[in-house]
Protein backbone atom coordinates (compact mmCIF):
# COMPACT_ATOMS: atom_id res chain seq x y z
CA GLN A 1 -3.53 -8.95 -20.22
CA PHE A 2 -2.15 -10.56 -17.04
CA GLN A 3 -4.97 -11.22 -14.69
CA VAL A 4 -3.87 -11.26 -11.00
CA LEU A 5 -7.17 -11.67 -9.22
CA PRO A 6 -7.72 -15.29 -10.05
CA ILE A 7 -4.17 -16.01 -8.98
CA ALA A 8 -4.60 -14.17 -5.73
CA GLN A 9 -7.88 -16.12 -5.07
CA SER A 10 -6.23 -19.41 -5.90
CA LEU A 11 -3.47 -18.68 -3.48
CA GLY A 12 -5.99 -17.59 -0.80
CA ILE A 13 -4.81 -13.99 -0.64
CA VAL A 14 -8.09 -12.57 -1.77
CA GLU A 15 -11.18 -14.40 -0.63
CA GLU A 16 -14.43 -14.40 -2.55
CA GLY A 17 -16.57 -11.53 -1.48
CA SER A 18 -13.58 -9.71 0.20
CA TRP A 19 -13.57 -5.91 -0.22
CA LEU A 20 -10.02 -6.37 -1.57
CA GLN A 21 -11.74 -7.52 -4.87
CA ASN A 22 -12.77 -3.86 -5.30
CA THR A 23 -9.10 -2.73 -5.35
CA SER A 24 -7.04 -2.38 -8.52
CA SER A 25 -5.06 -5.28 -10.09
CA HIS A 26 -1.98 -3.51 -9.29
CA VAL A 27 -2.76 -3.40 -5.61
CA ILE A 28 -3.48 -7.14 -5.67
CA ALA A 29 -0.29 -7.82 -7.54
CA THR A 30 1.73 -5.95 -4.77
CA LEU A 31 -0.13 -7.94 -2.21
CA ILE A 32 0.95 -11.15 -3.81
CA ILE A 33 4.65 -10.09 -3.81
CA THR A 34 4.40 -8.86 -0.37
CA CYS A 35 2.83 -12.14 0.79
CA ILE A 36 5.70 -13.95 -0.78
CA GLN A 37 8.22 -11.74 0.95
CA LEU A 38 6.46 -12.33 4.38
CA SER A 39 6.30 -16.14 3.77
CA GLN A 40 10.04 -16.27 4.31
CA TRP A 41 9.32 -15.98 8.11
CA ASP A 42 7.11 -18.89 9.40
CA SER A 43 4.69 -17.57 12.07
CA ALA A 44 5.52 -20.64 14.13
CA GLU A 45 9.13 -19.82 14.23
CA ILE A 46 8.81 -16.17 15.37
CA PRO A 47 9.37 -15.85 19.14
CA PRO A 48 6.80 -14.19 21.27
CA THR A 49 7.53 -10.37 21.66
CA THR A 50 5.94 -7.25 22.45
CA ASP A 51 8.14 -5.32 19.93
CA LEU A 52 6.32 -3.05 17.44
CA PRO A 53 7.06 -3.04 13.66
CA GLN A 54 9.46 0.15 13.62
CA CYS A 55 10.68 1.37 10.44
CA ALA A 56 14.09 2.88 9.98
CA SER A 57 14.44 6.72 10.20
CA VAL A 58 15.39 8.11 6.77
CA PRO A 59 15.94 11.50 5.39
CA SER A 60 12.49 13.00 4.50
CA SER A 61 12.28 13.41 0.75
CA LEU A 62 8.64 14.43 0.77
CA LYS A 63 7.95 17.52 3.01
CA ASP A 64 4.26 17.13 2.30
CA LEU A 65 4.21 13.71 3.65
CA SER A 66 3.95 14.48 7.34
CA ALA A 67 1.75 13.53 10.29
CA ASP A 68 0.03 16.95 10.58
CA ARG A 69 -1.51 16.44 7.15
CA PHE A 70 -3.51 13.51 8.48
CA THR A 71 -6.09 14.81 10.99
CA HIS A 72 -8.59 12.91 13.15
CA MET A 73 -7.11 9.43 12.12
CA ALA A 74 -9.01 6.71 13.84
CA PRO A 75 -7.99 2.99 13.88
CA GLU A 76 -9.27 1.20 10.79
CA PRO A 77 -10.13 -2.55 11.71
CA ARG A 78 -11.19 -3.37 8.23
CA LEU A 79 -7.46 -3.28 7.34
CA HIS A 80 -7.12 -6.55 9.08
CA THR A 81 -8.30 -8.18 6.03
CA VAL A 82 -5.14 -7.14 4.33
CA PHE A 83 -2.94 -8.84 6.86
CA HIS A 84 -5.11 -12.02 6.76
CA SER A 85 -4.27 -12.02 3.21
CA LEU A 86 -0.57 -11.27 3.40
CA LEU A 87 0.05 -13.97 6.13
CA LEU A 88 -2.64 -16.38 4.92
CA ASP A 89 -4.09 -16.64 8.37
CA SER A 90 -7.70 -15.87 9.03
CA ASP A 91 -7.21 -16.24 12.92
CA LEU A 92 -4.34 -13.58 13.05
CA THR A 93 -4.41 -11.23 15.81
CA LEU A 94 -3.04 -7.76 16.04
CA ALA A 95 -0.28 -9.02 18.39
CA ASP A 96 0.53 -11.84 15.94
CA LEU A 97 0.76 -9.31 13.09
CA SER A 98 2.89 -6.89 15.03
CA ALA A 99 5.31 -9.69 16.09
CA HIS A 100 5.66 -11.01 12.50
CA LEU A 101 6.21 -7.56 11.00
CA SER A 102 8.64 -6.56 13.65
CA HIS A 103 10.65 -9.70 13.20
CA ALA A 104 10.62 -9.46 9.42
CA LEU A 105 11.92 -5.90 9.59
CA LYS A 106 14.74 -6.64 11.83
CA ASP A 107 15.77 -9.92 10.05
CA LYS A 108 18.00 -8.50 7.35
CA SER A 109 19.45 -11.97 6.56
CA ARG A 110 16.32 -13.08 4.72
CA GLN A 111 15.20 -9.75 3.19
CA ASP A 112 15.54 -9.35 -0.51
CA PRO A 113 17.25 -5.81 -0.77
CA SER A 114 15.28 -5.09 -4.07
CA SER A 115 11.94 -5.54 -2.54
CA ALA A 116 12.56 -4.92 1.28
CA TRP A 117 10.58 -1.65 0.97
CA LEU A 118 7.40 -3.71 0.70
CA LEU A 119 7.84 -4.70 4.31
CA GLU A 120 7.90 -0.93 5.18
CA THR A 121 4.73 -0.51 3.08
CA ALA A 122 3.05 -3.23 5.04
CA ALA A 123 4.23 -1.72 8.35
CA ALA A 124 2.62 1.56 7.21
CA LEU A 125 -0.73 -0.23 6.68
CA TYR A 126 -0.35 -1.70 10.18
CA TRP A 127 0.15 1.68 11.72
CA ARG A 128 -2.84 2.96 9.73
CA ARG A 129 -4.80 -0.12 11.08
CA VAL A 130 -4.04 0.99 14.62
CA GLY A 131 -4.43 4.74 13.82
CA ASP A 132 -0.89 5.97 14.54
CA THR A 133 -0.34 8.74 12.13
CA HIS A 134 3.33 9.44 12.91
CA GLN A 135 4.41 5.75 12.61
CA MET A 136 2.49 5.37 9.44
CA VAL A 137 4.14 8.42 7.95
CA GLY A 138 7.54 7.26 9.01
CA CYS A 139 7.04 3.82 7.41
CA LEU A 140 5.85 5.42 4.14
CA GLN A 141 8.91 7.63 4.14
CA ALA A 142 11.10 4.69 4.67
CA ALA A 143 9.34 2.75 1.89
CA VAL A 144 9.64 5.54 -0.61
CA HIS A 145 13.24 6.11 0.33
CA LYS A 146 14.25 2.41 -0.06
CA ALA A 147 12.19 1.63 -3.12
CA PRO A 148 14.13 1.67 -6.60
CA PRO A 149 13.74 5.00 -8.19
CA ASP A 150 11.27 3.75 -10.88
CA LEU A 151 9.06 2.24 -8.08
CA ARG A 152 9.00 5.00 -5.42
CA ASP A 153 5.47 5.96 -6.22
CA ILE A 154 4.12 2.39 -5.52
CA PRO A 155 4.03 2.55 -1.52
CA LEU A 156 2.00 5.82 -1.86
CA HIS A 157 -0.50 4.87 -4.52
CA HIS A 158 -0.72 1.36 -3.11
CA VAL A 159 -1.91 2.68 0.34
CA ALA A 160 -3.87 5.38 -1.29
CA HIS A 161 -5.98 2.84 -3.38
CA ILE A 162 -6.60 0.65 -0.35
CA LEU A 163 -7.78 3.57 1.81
CA LEU A 164 -9.99 4.89 -1.12
CA THR A 165 -11.63 1.48 -1.27
CA LEU A 166 -12.37 1.84 2.39
CA GLY A 167 -13.87 5.35 1.90
CA HIS A 168 -10.98 7.43 3.31
CA ARG A 169 -11.08 9.79 0.30
CA HIS A 170 -9.04 12.65 1.53
CA GLU A 171 -6.18 10.40 2.73
CA ALA A 172 -6.27 8.80 -0.65
CA LEU A 173 -6.03 12.16 -2.46
CA LEU A 174 -3.13 13.20 -0.29
CA LEU A 175 -1.09 10.02 -0.85
CA ALA A 176 -2.12 9.78 -4.56
CA SER A 177 -1.03 13.30 -5.02
CA LEU A 178 2.35 12.65 -3.39
CA ALA A 179 2.70 9.56 -5.61
CA LEU A 180 2.34 11.71 -8.64
CA GLN A 181 4.95 14.20 -7.20
CA VAL A 182 7.40 11.26 -6.76
CA SER A 183 6.61 9.89 -10.30
CA PRO A 184 4.81 12.53 -12.56
CA HIS A 185 4.38 9.73 -15.34
CA SER A 186 2.92 7.13 -13.04
CA ILE A 187 -0.12 5.53 -14.65
CA ASN A 188 -1.43 4.15 -11.38
CA ALA A 189 -1.12 7.38 -9.42
CA HIS A 190 -3.24 9.13 -12.12
CA MET A 191 -5.76 6.24 -11.96
CA VAL A 192 -6.05 6.55 -8.21
CA LEU A 193 -6.58 10.38 -8.54
CA PHE A 194 -9.20 9.68 -11.29
CA HIS A 195 -11.11 7.41 -8.90
CA THR A 196 -10.54 9.61 -5.87
CA TYR A 197 -12.03 12.76 -7.64
CA LEU A 198 -15.00 10.73 -8.76
CA ALA A 199 -15.56 9.72 -5.20
CA LEU A 200 -15.20 13.13 -4.02
CA GLY A 201 -17.91 14.32 -6.54
CA GLU A 202 -15.45 16.32 -8.73
CA PRO A 203 -15.90 14.93 -12.21
CA GLU A 204 -13.95 17.56 -14.00
CA ASN A 205 -10.76 16.84 -12.08
CA ALA A 206 -11.45 13.10 -12.34
CA LEU A 207 -11.54 13.41 -16.10
CA LYS A 208 -8.32 15.38 -16.19
CA TYR A 209 -6.60 12.42 -14.55
CA GLY A 210 -8.42 9.71 -16.40
CA LYS A 211 -7.41 11.24 -19.76
CA ALA A 212 -3.76 11.68 -18.56
CA SER A 213 -3.68 7.96 -17.38
CA LEU A 214 -5.04 6.77 -20.68
CA ALA A 215 -2.52 9.01 -22.62
CA LEU A 216 0.29 7.59 -20.45
CA TYR A 217 -0.86 4.01 -21.03
CA GLN A 218 -0.97 4.48 -24.71
CA GLN A 219 2.37 5.99 -24.84
CA ALA A 220 3.76 3.07 -22.95
CA HIS A 221 1.99 0.31 -24.75
CA GLY A 222 1.11 1.76 -28.11
CA SER A 223 -2.46 2.74 -29.17
CA THR A 224 -4.17 -0.25 -27.36
CA SER A 225 -6.48 0.85 -24.50
CA PRO A 226 -6.13 -0.89 -21.14
């Protein structure tokens, strides 16, 4: 099986001892791809700006993905680790990050249309970092809207798994449930729900999603267990 953690560590995306090691291999793989996307814009070439990473307004395809579903959202400084990884810069400030993401979102000339939605996903994490519910939801909506149909669950369960790792269980539950709504056969969405329900102390629900995840995996890959 393809092991992404050693690759991420060799690239400097995941440092030894980082809490990112406790996320899933799928999350780390997505971080690697996003890092490659963002590397197209050299931080030294980005002009100083006070612009913020705004995501395009898109038709809302998920009515349950709304700001009022996220209550009492405070800034989450630990998410800064994600951006140190994505931009391979341990000295990155919040202003640096904002400028880089804002520039990348606006510069369509260098964006790969097939994976530009990863930038919106990164922007959603930025807004979760600063604690802005409305902007986070808007960027997630944009990411889901722009992702290829068979990948639309990824922005949701990607952010869900990261937030679950940081202890935001109810946010993770909401986002992973929405990922399953978008893609009912998503193995990763089922797995995030499995881990989330375990963290919530609901083993019966956890077992249901764990079994479903295993069944989907076996259906996709034969009888071999992951």
